[in-house]
Short mmCIF file of C-alpha atoms in Angstrom, two decimals:
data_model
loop_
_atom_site.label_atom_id
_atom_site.label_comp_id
_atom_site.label_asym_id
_atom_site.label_seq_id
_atom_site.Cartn_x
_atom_site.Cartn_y
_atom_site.Cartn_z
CA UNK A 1 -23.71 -11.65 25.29
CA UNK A 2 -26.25 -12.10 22.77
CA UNK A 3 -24.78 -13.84 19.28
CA UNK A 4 -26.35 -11.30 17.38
CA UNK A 5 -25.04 -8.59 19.39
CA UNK A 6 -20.86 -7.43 18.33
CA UNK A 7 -18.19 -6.62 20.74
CA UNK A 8 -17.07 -3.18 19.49
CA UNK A 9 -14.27 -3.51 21.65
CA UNK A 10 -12.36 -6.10 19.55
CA UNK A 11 -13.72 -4.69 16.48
CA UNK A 12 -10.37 -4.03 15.43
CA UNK A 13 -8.05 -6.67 16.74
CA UNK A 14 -6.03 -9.12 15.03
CA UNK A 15 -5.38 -11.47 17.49
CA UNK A 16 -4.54 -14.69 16.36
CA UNK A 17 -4.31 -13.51 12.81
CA UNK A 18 -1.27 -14.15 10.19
CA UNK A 19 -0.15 -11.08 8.19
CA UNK A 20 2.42 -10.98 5.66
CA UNK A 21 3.73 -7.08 4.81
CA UNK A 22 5.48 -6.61 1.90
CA UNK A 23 8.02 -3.76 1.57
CA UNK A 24 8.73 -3.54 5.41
CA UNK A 25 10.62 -0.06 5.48
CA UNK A 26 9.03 3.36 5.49
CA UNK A 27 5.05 3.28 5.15
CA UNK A 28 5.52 -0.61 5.50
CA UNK A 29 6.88 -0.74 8.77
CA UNK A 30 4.75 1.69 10.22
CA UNK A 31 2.20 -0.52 8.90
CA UNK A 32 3.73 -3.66 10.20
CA UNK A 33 3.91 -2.11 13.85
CA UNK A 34 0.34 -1.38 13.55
CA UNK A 35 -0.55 -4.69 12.67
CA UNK A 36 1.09 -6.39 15.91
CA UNK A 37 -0.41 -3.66 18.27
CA UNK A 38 -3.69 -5.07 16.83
CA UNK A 39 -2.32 -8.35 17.78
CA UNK A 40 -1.29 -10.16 14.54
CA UNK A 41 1.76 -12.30 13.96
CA UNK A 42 3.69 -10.19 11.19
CA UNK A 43 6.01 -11.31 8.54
CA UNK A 44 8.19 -8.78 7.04
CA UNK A 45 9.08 -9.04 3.87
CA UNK A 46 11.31 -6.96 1.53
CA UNK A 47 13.90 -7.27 -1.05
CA UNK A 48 16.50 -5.99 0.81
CA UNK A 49 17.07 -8.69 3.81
CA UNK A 50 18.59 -6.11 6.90
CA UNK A 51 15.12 -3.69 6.21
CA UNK A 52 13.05 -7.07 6.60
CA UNK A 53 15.11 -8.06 9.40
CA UNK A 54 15.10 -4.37 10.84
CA UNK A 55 11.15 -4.07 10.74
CA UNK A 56 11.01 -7.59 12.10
CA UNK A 57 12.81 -7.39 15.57
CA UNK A 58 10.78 -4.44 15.82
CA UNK A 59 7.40 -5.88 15.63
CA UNK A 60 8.49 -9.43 16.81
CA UNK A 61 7.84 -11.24 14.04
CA UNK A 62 9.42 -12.87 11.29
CA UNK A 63 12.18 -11.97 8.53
CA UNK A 64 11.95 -12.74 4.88
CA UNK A 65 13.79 -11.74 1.78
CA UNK A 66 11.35 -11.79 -1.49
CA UNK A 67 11.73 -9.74 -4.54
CA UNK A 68 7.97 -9.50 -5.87
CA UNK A 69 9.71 -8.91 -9.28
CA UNK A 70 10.15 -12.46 -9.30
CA UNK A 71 7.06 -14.27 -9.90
CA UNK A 72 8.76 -17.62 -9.26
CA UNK A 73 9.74 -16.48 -5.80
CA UNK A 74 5.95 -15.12 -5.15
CA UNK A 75 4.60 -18.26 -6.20
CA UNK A 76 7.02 -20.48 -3.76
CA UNK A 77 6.83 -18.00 -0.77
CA UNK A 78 2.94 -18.45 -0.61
CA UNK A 79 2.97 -21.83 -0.77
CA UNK A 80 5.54 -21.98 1.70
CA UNK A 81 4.13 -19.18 4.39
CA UNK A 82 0.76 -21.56 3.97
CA UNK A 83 -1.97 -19.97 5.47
CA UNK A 84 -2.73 -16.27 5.48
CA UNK A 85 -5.00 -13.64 6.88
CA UNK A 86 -3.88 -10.32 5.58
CA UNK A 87 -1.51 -9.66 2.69
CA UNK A 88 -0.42 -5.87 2.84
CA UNK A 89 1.92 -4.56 -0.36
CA UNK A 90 3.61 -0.96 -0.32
CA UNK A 91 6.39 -1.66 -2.68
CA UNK A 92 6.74 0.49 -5.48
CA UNK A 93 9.48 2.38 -7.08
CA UNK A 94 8.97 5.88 -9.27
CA UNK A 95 11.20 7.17 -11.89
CA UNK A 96 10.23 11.07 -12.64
CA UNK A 97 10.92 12.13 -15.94
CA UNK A 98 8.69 13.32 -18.31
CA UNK A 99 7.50 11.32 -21.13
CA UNK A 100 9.73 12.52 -24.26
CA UNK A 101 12.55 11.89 -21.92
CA UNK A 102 11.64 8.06 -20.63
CA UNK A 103 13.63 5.16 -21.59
CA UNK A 104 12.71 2.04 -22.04
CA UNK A 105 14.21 0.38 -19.53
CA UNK A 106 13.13 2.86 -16.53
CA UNK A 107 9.68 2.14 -18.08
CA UNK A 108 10.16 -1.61 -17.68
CA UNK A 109 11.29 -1.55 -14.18
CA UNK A 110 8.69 0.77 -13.05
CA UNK A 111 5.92 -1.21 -14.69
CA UNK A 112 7.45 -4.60 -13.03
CA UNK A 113 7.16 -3.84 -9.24
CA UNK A 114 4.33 -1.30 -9.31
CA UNK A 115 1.54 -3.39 -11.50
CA UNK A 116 2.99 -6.46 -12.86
CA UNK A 117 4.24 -7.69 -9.06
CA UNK A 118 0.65 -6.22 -7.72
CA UNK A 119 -0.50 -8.71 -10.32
CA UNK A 120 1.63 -11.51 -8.86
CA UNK A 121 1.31 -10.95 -5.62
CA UNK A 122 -2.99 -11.01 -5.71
CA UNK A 123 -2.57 -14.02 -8.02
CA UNK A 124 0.04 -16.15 -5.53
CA UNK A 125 -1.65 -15.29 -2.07
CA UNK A 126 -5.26 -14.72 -3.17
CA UNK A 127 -5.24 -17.84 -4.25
CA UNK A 128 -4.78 -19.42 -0.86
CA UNK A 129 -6.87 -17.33 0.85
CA UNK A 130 -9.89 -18.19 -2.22
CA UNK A 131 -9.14 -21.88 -1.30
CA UNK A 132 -9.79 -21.15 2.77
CA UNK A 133 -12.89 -18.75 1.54
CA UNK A 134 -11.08 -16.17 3.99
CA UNK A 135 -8.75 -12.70 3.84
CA UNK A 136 -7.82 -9.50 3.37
CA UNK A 137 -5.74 -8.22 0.94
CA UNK A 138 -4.46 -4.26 0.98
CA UNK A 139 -2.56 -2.89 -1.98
CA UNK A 140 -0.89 0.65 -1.75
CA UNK A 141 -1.88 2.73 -4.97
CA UNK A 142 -1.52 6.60 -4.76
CA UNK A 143 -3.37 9.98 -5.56
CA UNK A 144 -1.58 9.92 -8.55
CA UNK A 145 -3.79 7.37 -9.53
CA UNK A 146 -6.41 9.77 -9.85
CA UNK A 147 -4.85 13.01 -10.40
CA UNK A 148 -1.42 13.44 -12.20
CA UNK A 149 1.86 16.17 -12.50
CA UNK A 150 4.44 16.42 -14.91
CA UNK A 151 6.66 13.80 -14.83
CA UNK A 152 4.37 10.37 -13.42
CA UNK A 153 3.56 9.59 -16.44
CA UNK A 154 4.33 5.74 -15.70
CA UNK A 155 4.21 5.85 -12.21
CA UNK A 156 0.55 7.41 -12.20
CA UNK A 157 -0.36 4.48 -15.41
CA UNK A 158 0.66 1.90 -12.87
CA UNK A 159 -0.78 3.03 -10.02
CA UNK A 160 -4.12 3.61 -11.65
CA UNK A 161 -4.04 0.09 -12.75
CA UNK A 162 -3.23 -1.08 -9.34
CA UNK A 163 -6.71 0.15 -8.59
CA UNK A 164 -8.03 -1.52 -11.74
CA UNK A 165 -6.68 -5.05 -10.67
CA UNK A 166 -7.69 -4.57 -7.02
CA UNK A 167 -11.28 -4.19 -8.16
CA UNK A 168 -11.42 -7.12 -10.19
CA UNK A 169 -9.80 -9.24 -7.69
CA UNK A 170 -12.43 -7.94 -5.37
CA UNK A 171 -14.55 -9.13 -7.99
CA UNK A 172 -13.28 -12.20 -8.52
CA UNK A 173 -12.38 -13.62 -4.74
CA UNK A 174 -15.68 -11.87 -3.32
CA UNK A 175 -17.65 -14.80 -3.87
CA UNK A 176 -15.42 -16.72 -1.68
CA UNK A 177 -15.57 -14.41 1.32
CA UNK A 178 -12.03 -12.49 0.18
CA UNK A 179 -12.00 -8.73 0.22
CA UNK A 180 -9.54 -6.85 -1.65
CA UNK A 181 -8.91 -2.96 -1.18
CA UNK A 182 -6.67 -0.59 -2.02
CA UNK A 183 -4.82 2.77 -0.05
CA UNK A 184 -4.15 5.78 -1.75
CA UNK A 185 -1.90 8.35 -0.08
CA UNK A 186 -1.19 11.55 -0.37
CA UNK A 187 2.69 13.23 -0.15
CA UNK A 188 4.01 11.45 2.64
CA UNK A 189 7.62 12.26 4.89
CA UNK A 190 9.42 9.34 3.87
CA UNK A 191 13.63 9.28 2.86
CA UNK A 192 12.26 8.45 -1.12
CA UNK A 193 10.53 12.20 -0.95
CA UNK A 194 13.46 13.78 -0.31
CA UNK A 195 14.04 15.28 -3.55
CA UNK A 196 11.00 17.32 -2.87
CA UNK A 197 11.52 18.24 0.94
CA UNK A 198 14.95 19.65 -0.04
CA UNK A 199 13.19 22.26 -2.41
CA UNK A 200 11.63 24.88 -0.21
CA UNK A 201 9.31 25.91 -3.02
CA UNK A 202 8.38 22.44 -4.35
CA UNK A 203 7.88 21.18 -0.58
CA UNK A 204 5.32 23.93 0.38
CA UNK A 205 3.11 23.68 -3.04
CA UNK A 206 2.34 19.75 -1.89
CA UNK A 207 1.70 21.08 1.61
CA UNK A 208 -0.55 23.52 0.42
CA UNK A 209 -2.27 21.38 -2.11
CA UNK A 210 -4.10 19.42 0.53
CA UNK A 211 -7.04 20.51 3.00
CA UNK A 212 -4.85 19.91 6.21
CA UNK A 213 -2.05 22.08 4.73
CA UNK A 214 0.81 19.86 5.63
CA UNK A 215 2.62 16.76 4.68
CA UNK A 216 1.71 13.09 6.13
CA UNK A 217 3.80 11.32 8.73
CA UNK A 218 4.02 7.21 7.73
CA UNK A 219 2.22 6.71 10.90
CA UNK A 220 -0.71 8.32 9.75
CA UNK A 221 -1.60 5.44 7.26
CA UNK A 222 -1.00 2.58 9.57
CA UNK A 223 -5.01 3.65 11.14
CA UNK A 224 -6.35 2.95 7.49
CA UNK A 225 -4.12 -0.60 7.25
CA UNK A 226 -5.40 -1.82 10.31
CA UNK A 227 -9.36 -1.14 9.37
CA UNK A 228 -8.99 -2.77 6.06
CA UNK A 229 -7.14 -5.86 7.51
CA UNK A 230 -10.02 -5.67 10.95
CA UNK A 231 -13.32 -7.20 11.13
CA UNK A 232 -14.43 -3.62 11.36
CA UNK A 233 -13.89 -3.55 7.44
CA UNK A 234 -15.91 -6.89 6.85
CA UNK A 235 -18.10 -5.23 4.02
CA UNK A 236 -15.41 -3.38 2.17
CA UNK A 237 -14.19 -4.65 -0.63
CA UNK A 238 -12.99 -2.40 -4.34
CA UNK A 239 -12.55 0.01 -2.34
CA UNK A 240 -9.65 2.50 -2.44
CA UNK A 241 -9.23 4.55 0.68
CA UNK A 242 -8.41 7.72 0.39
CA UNK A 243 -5.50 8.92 2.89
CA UNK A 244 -4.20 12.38 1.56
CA UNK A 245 -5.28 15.09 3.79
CA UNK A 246 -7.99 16.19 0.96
CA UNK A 247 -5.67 16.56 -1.93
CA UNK A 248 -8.20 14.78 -4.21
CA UNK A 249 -11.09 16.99 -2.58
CA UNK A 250 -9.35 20.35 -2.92
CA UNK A 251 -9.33 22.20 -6.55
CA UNK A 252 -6.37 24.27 -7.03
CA UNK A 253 -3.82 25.40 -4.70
CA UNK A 254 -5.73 29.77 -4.73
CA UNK A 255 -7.72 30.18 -1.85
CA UNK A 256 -10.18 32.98 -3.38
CA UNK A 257 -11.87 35.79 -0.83
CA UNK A 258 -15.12 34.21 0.78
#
């Protein structure tokens, strides 16, 4: 074969390839068994050691417990994983209140895993990767980092700022051959959505909001981690992928006569 010709059929394969997934249960463990299929050696990570351990046996990889709230932990895992391909982060936590109800301490917390641990987490492992002038970074952010409801006041603040610091790291670690994107899903079927499947009402409105009419399965954002992490996304970078069945596309939940 030609060297200037590509080999489509490994486009998206991860062999050989180190991946560290943070928040391994849910979205991230889909995600992490997507990774492996493609052939990358997966380490799970998540604050709560039997999810880490769960999603690891699964995907035959390794275990590890790290709370991204703790920068000091960030800083010593990275150096102590040592070299990395693909950093993936879902972790984030929502408290849904409005905003004359918030307190400050449900403010804090939010704000610490969903933008100040984003920070942490490009700042310990991009570093790394800047030093090796290789990688792939993926950070989950969310529609409601674009469009908002009652209620995600905070969580919509941080998630629009994870999209803020994934650009400038983009920025930043471009130079050295590191690209840096972002995910935003929809309403997915996950055990933290339950408050919403269990209202009838509430559940159909988000399944009508979108173009597909229906809620996401975790699996269905696993395609869109493997492409950002793959060779196939070698000239992506800022970018935030949209992955919520065209509820950013679609205005209003009325379908009017044609």
């Amino acid at each position: 074969m030609s060297e200037t010709m590509t080999d489509y059929t490994t486009l998206f394969r991860l062999d050989g390839k180190r991946a560290l997934l943070i928040g391994a249960g849910g979205i991230g463990r889909e995600a992490a068994l997507a990774l492996a299929a493609h052939g990358a050696e997966v380490i799970c990570a998540d604050k709560d050691p039997l999810t880490a351990k769960a999603t690891a046996a699964d995907t035959g990889g390794e275990a590890l417990e790290l709370d991204i709230t703790d920068a000091a932990a960030v800083h010593r895992a990275a150096r102590e994983l040592g070299d990395l391909d693909v950093v993936v982060l879902t972790a984030a936590t929502n408290v849904r209140k409005g905003i004359l109800d918030y307190a400050p301490e449900e403010f804090d917390r939010v704000v610490a895993l969903n933008l100040k641990a984003t920070f942490t987490v490009l700042q310990a492992f991009g570093r790394g990767m800047v030093e090796r002038g290789t990688g792939s970074i993926v950070v989950f952010s969310s529609v409601r980092g674009f469009v908002v409801e009652p209620g995600q006041s905070v969580y919509a603040a941080t998630k629009a700022g994870a999209i803020q610091l994934v650009k400038t790291a983009a920025a930043e670690f471009g130079a050295a051959g590191v690209r840096v994107n972002a995910i935003a899903p929809g309403v997915v079927e996950t055990p933290l959505t339950d408050q919403i499947k269990n209202d009838p009402g509430w559940y159909r409105a988000y399944a009508t909001k979108g173009a597909l009419g229906r809620w996401s399965k975790p699996t269905e954002l696993a395609g869109a981690v493997v492409f950002l992490a793959s060779d196939a996304a070698g000239y992506v970078t800022g970018s935030t992928v949209m992955v919520d069945g065209g509820w950013t596309a679609v205005d209003g939940r009325f379908t009017p006569p044609a």
